[in-house]
Short mmCIF file of C-alpha atoms and ligand atoms in Angstrom, two decimals:
data_model
loop_
_atom_site.label_atom_id
_atom_site.label_comp_id
_atom_site.label_asym_id
_atom_site.label_seq_id
_atom_site.Cartn_x
_atom_site.Cartn_y
_atom_site.Cartn_z
CA UNK A 1 64.12 -249.84 219.21
CA UNK A 2 62.53 -248.88 215.90
CA UNK A 3 60.13 -250.99 213.85
CA UNK A 4 62.64 -252.17 211.21
CA UNK A 5 65.16 -253.22 213.88
CA UNK A 6 62.51 -255.34 215.61
CA UNK A 7 61.48 -256.80 212.24
CA UNK A 8 65.09 -257.68 211.35
CA UNK A 9 65.74 -259.26 214.76
CA UNK A 10 62.56 -261.32 214.39
CA UNK A 11 63.64 -262.52 210.94
CA UNK A 12 67.14 -263.36 212.27
CA UNK A 13 65.56 -265.38 215.10
CA UNK A 14 63.45 -267.30 212.56
CA UNK A 15 66.60 -268.27 210.63
CA UNK A 16 68.34 -269.32 213.85
CA UNK A 17 65.29 -271.47 214.63
CA UNK A 18 65.47 -272.94 211.11
CA UNK A 19 69.08 -274.02 211.74
CA UNK A 20 67.91 -275.87 214.85
CA UNK A 21 64.82 -277.40 213.21
CA UNK A 22 66.93 -278.76 210.32
CA UNK A 23 69.25 -280.37 212.90
CA UNK A 24 66.34 -282.62 213.84
CA UNK A 25 66.49 -284.35 210.45
CA UNK A 26 68.72 -287.40 210.99
CA UNK A 27 72.18 -287.44 209.43
CA UNK A 28 73.09 -290.00 206.77
CA UNK A 29 76.56 -291.52 207.27
CA UNK A 30 78.66 -291.89 204.13
CA UNK A 31 80.99 -294.55 205.56
CA UNK A 32 84.42 -293.66 204.19
CA UNK A 33 84.82 -290.32 206.03
CA UNK A 34 83.42 -289.45 209.49
CA UNK A 35 81.28 -286.64 208.04
CA UNK A 36 77.60 -287.31 207.40
CA UNK A 37 75.10 -285.91 204.91
CA UNK A 38 73.03 -283.31 206.81
CA UNK A 39 70.14 -281.00 205.98
CA UNK A 40 71.36 -278.24 208.31
CA UNK A 41 73.60 -276.67 205.66
CA UNK A 42 70.47 -275.65 203.69
CA UNK A 43 69.70 -273.21 206.53
CA UNK A 44 73.26 -271.83 206.32
CA UNK A 45 72.77 -271.31 202.58
CA UNK A 46 69.47 -269.47 203.15
CA UNK A 47 71.10 -267.29 205.82
CA UNK A 48 73.95 -266.46 203.42
CA UNK A 49 71.57 -265.66 200.57
CA UNK A 50 69.07 -263.56 202.51
CA UNK A 51 70.64 -261.94 205.58
CA UNK A 52 73.79 -260.30 204.23
CA UNK A 53 77.26 -260.30 205.81
CA UNK A 54 76.58 -258.55 209.12
CA UNK A 55 73.28 -260.14 210.14
CA UNK A 56 74.17 -263.53 208.63
CA UNK A 57 77.50 -263.63 210.49
CA UNK A 58 75.75 -262.57 213.72
CA UNK A 59 73.23 -265.42 213.41
CA UNK A 60 76.01 -267.92 212.69
CA UNK A 61 78.11 -266.57 215.60
CA UNK A 62 75.17 -267.03 218.00
CA UNK A 63 74.74 -270.57 216.62
CA UNK A 64 78.44 -271.33 217.27
CA UNK A 65 78.09 -269.91 220.81
CA UNK A 66 75.10 -272.18 221.41
CA UNK A 67 77.24 -275.14 220.32
CA UNK A 68 80.11 -273.95 222.53
CA UNK A 69 77.95 -273.81 225.67
CA UNK A 70 76.77 -277.35 225.01
CA UNK A 71 73.36 -276.86 223.44
CA UNK A 72 72.42 -279.85 221.22
CA UNK A 73 71.87 -277.74 218.09
CA UNK A 74 73.88 -279.80 215.61
CA UNK A 75 72.39 -282.66 213.59
CA UNK A 76 71.61 -285.64 215.78
CA UNK A 77 71.60 -283.43 218.86
CA UNK A 78 75.34 -283.02 219.29
CA UNK A 79 77.01 -279.89 220.61
CA UNK A 80 79.65 -278.73 223.09
CA UNK A 81 83.29 -277.74 222.69
CA UNK A 82 84.12 -281.27 221.48
CA UNK A 83 82.01 -280.63 218.37
CA UNK A 84 83.93 -277.41 217.68
CA UNK A 85 87.26 -279.25 217.56
CA UNK A 86 86.07 -282.70 216.38
CA UNK A 87 86.30 -284.24 212.90
CA UNK A 88 83.47 -282.09 211.47
CA UNK A 89 84.58 -278.83 213.13
CA UNK A 90 86.06 -277.40 209.93
CA UNK A 91 82.64 -277.50 208.26
CA UNK A 92 80.98 -275.82 211.25
CA UNK A 93 83.59 -273.01 211.35
CA UNK A 94 83.27 -272.60 207.57
CA UNK A 95 79.52 -272.00 208.09
CA UNK A 96 80.44 -269.01 210.29
CA UNK A 97 82.28 -267.38 207.38
CA UNK A 98 79.84 -268.35 204.62
CA UNK A 99 77.45 -265.33 204.85
CA UNK A 100 80.34 -262.82 204.74
CA UNK A 101 82.08 -264.72 201.95
CA UNK A 102 78.86 -264.79 199.89
CA UNK A 103 78.30 -261.05 200.44
CA UNK A 104 81.92 -260.37 199.42
CA UNK A 105 81.69 -262.40 196.19
CA UNK A 106 78.24 -260.97 195.39
CA UNK A 107 79.84 -257.51 195.13
CA UNK A 108 81.67 -258.62 191.98
CA UNK A 109 78.61 -259.80 190.05
CA UNK A 110 75.71 -257.73 188.71
CA UNK A 111 72.70 -257.29 190.98
CA UNK A 112 69.38 -255.50 190.51
CA UNK A 113 69.16 -252.10 192.26
CA UNK A 114 68.10 -252.66 195.87
CA UNK A 115 68.15 -256.47 195.54
CA UNK A 116 69.27 -258.62 198.48
CA UNK A 117 71.16 -261.05 196.27
CA UNK A 118 72.18 -261.58 192.61
CA UNK A 119 69.81 -263.42 190.24
CA UNK A 120 69.07 -267.15 190.58
CA UNK A 121 71.89 -268.43 188.35
CA UNK A 122 74.61 -266.22 189.85
CA UNK A 123 73.46 -266.91 193.42
CA UNK A 124 73.32 -270.65 192.70
CA UNK A 125 76.87 -270.54 191.27
CA UNK A 126 78.29 -268.48 194.17
CA UNK A 127 76.76 -270.66 196.89
CA UNK A 128 77.85 -273.83 195.12
CA UNK A 129 81.42 -272.51 194.66
CA UNK A 130 81.54 -271.52 198.34
CA UNK A 131 80.33 -274.98 199.34
CA UNK A 132 83.03 -276.67 197.24
CA UNK A 133 85.84 -274.27 198.15
CA UNK A 134 85.19 -272.78 201.60
CA UNK A 135 83.08 -275.48 203.30
CA UNK A 136 84.68 -278.57 201.74
CA UNK A 137 88.12 -276.90 201.85
CA UNK A 138 88.11 -275.93 205.53
CA UNK A 139 86.17 -279.08 206.43
CA UNK A 140 88.70 -281.34 204.69
CA UNK A 141 91.72 -279.44 206.02
CA UNK A 142 90.56 -279.83 209.63
CA UNK A 143 89.44 -283.43 209.09
CA UNK A 144 92.84 -284.26 207.57
CA UNK A 145 94.53 -282.71 210.61
CA UNK A 146 92.34 -284.45 213.22
CA UNK A 147 92.15 -287.85 211.52
CA UNK A 148 95.80 -287.79 210.30
CA UNK A 149 94.59 -288.14 206.74
CA UNK A 150 95.93 -286.80 203.49
CA UNK A 151 94.13 -283.52 202.61
CA UNK A 152 93.39 -284.59 199.04
CA UNK A 153 91.99 -287.93 200.22
CA UNK A 154 89.76 -286.08 202.68
CA UNK A 155 88.69 -283.58 200.00
CA UNK A 156 87.96 -286.39 197.56
CA UNK A 157 85.69 -287.98 200.18
CA UNK A 158 83.58 -284.81 199.99
CA UNK A 159 82.58 -285.70 196.43
CA UNK A 160 79.93 -287.92 198.05
CA UNK A 161 78.19 -284.71 199.14
CA UNK A 162 78.16 -283.07 195.71
CA UNK A 163 74.86 -284.48 194.32
CA UNK A 164 72.95 -283.81 197.55
CA UNK A 165 74.50 -280.40 198.09
CA UNK A 166 73.69 -279.45 194.49
CA UNK A 167 70.02 -280.21 195.20
CA UNK A 168 70.24 -278.27 198.48
CA UNK A 169 71.81 -275.24 196.75
CA UNK A 170 69.02 -275.43 194.14
CA UNK A 171 66.31 -275.54 196.84
CA UNK A 172 67.89 -272.73 198.93
CA UNK A 173 68.39 -270.49 195.88
CA UNK A 174 64.85 -271.14 194.64
CA UNK A 175 63.34 -270.32 198.05
CA UNK A 176 65.57 -267.23 198.50
CA UNK A 177 64.78 -265.96 194.99
CA UNK A 178 61.04 -266.37 195.66
CA UNK A 179 61.35 -264.50 198.97
CA UNK A 180 63.41 -261.74 197.35
CA UNK A 181 60.83 -261.25 194.61
CA UNK A 182 58.17 -260.64 197.29
CA UNK A 183 60.23 -258.22 199.40
CA UNK A 184 60.14 -254.55 198.47
C1 BTN B 201 78.10 -281.57 212.10
O1 BTN B 201 76.88 -281.71 212.31
O2 BTN B 201 78.95 -281.97 212.88
C2 BTN B 201 78.54 -280.85 210.84
C3 BTN B 201 78.31 -281.70 209.65
C4 BTN B 201 78.91 -281.11 208.39
C5 BTN B 201 78.49 -281.87 207.17
C6 BTN B 201 79.07 -281.33 205.88
S1 BTN B 201 78.42 -279.75 205.44
C7 BTN B 201 78.89 -279.92 203.77
C8 BTN B 201 78.68 -281.37 203.41
N1 BTN B 201 77.34 -281.63 202.98
C9 BTN B 201 76.73 -282.51 203.76
O3 BTN B 201 75.55 -282.92 203.59
N2 BTN B 201 77.54 -282.90 204.74
C10 BTN B 201 78.82 -282.23 204.67
#
């Protein structure tokens, strides 16, 4: 295995570890829908911003496999097949597609030659749009199905996450932009 492959695998492992570390921060229940405020999605944002479609999807797929085999890698230490079909499963599956979706959308906006991601403002906008459309969309659709709720009611419940997620997108984009500016 060559040097850059080892380096990339090490970086991917660090991001996988970050997903697990962020799961240790307790969830905050919102009350009206069975979906809490979590910090773990900041790690998914960083993975999407910095790893690209292939490596980002691979890290998220390994994370989903860890959940599937029962490892307690979700916020509050939950995991297992029940988590992958439970009320919050739509959000977790959306996380799997987020790195590829970000890479796809990033192809349509200007980017500096050789840059990992578009500039701060475009990256912020793309990650925020993906959160509102892909994550909230799939999350609400599955929640509506499982909890026999109206989709629009479920989606509206997600508005409770908007202020916090906006701050998380800001933090993830700031950190990713700083890392990108230091990587040749
Ligand atoms: C789980 O641990 O079961 C997944 C929780 C998903 C929470 C979603 S992710 C998008 C939105 N922002 C939050 O802070 N919480 C929800």
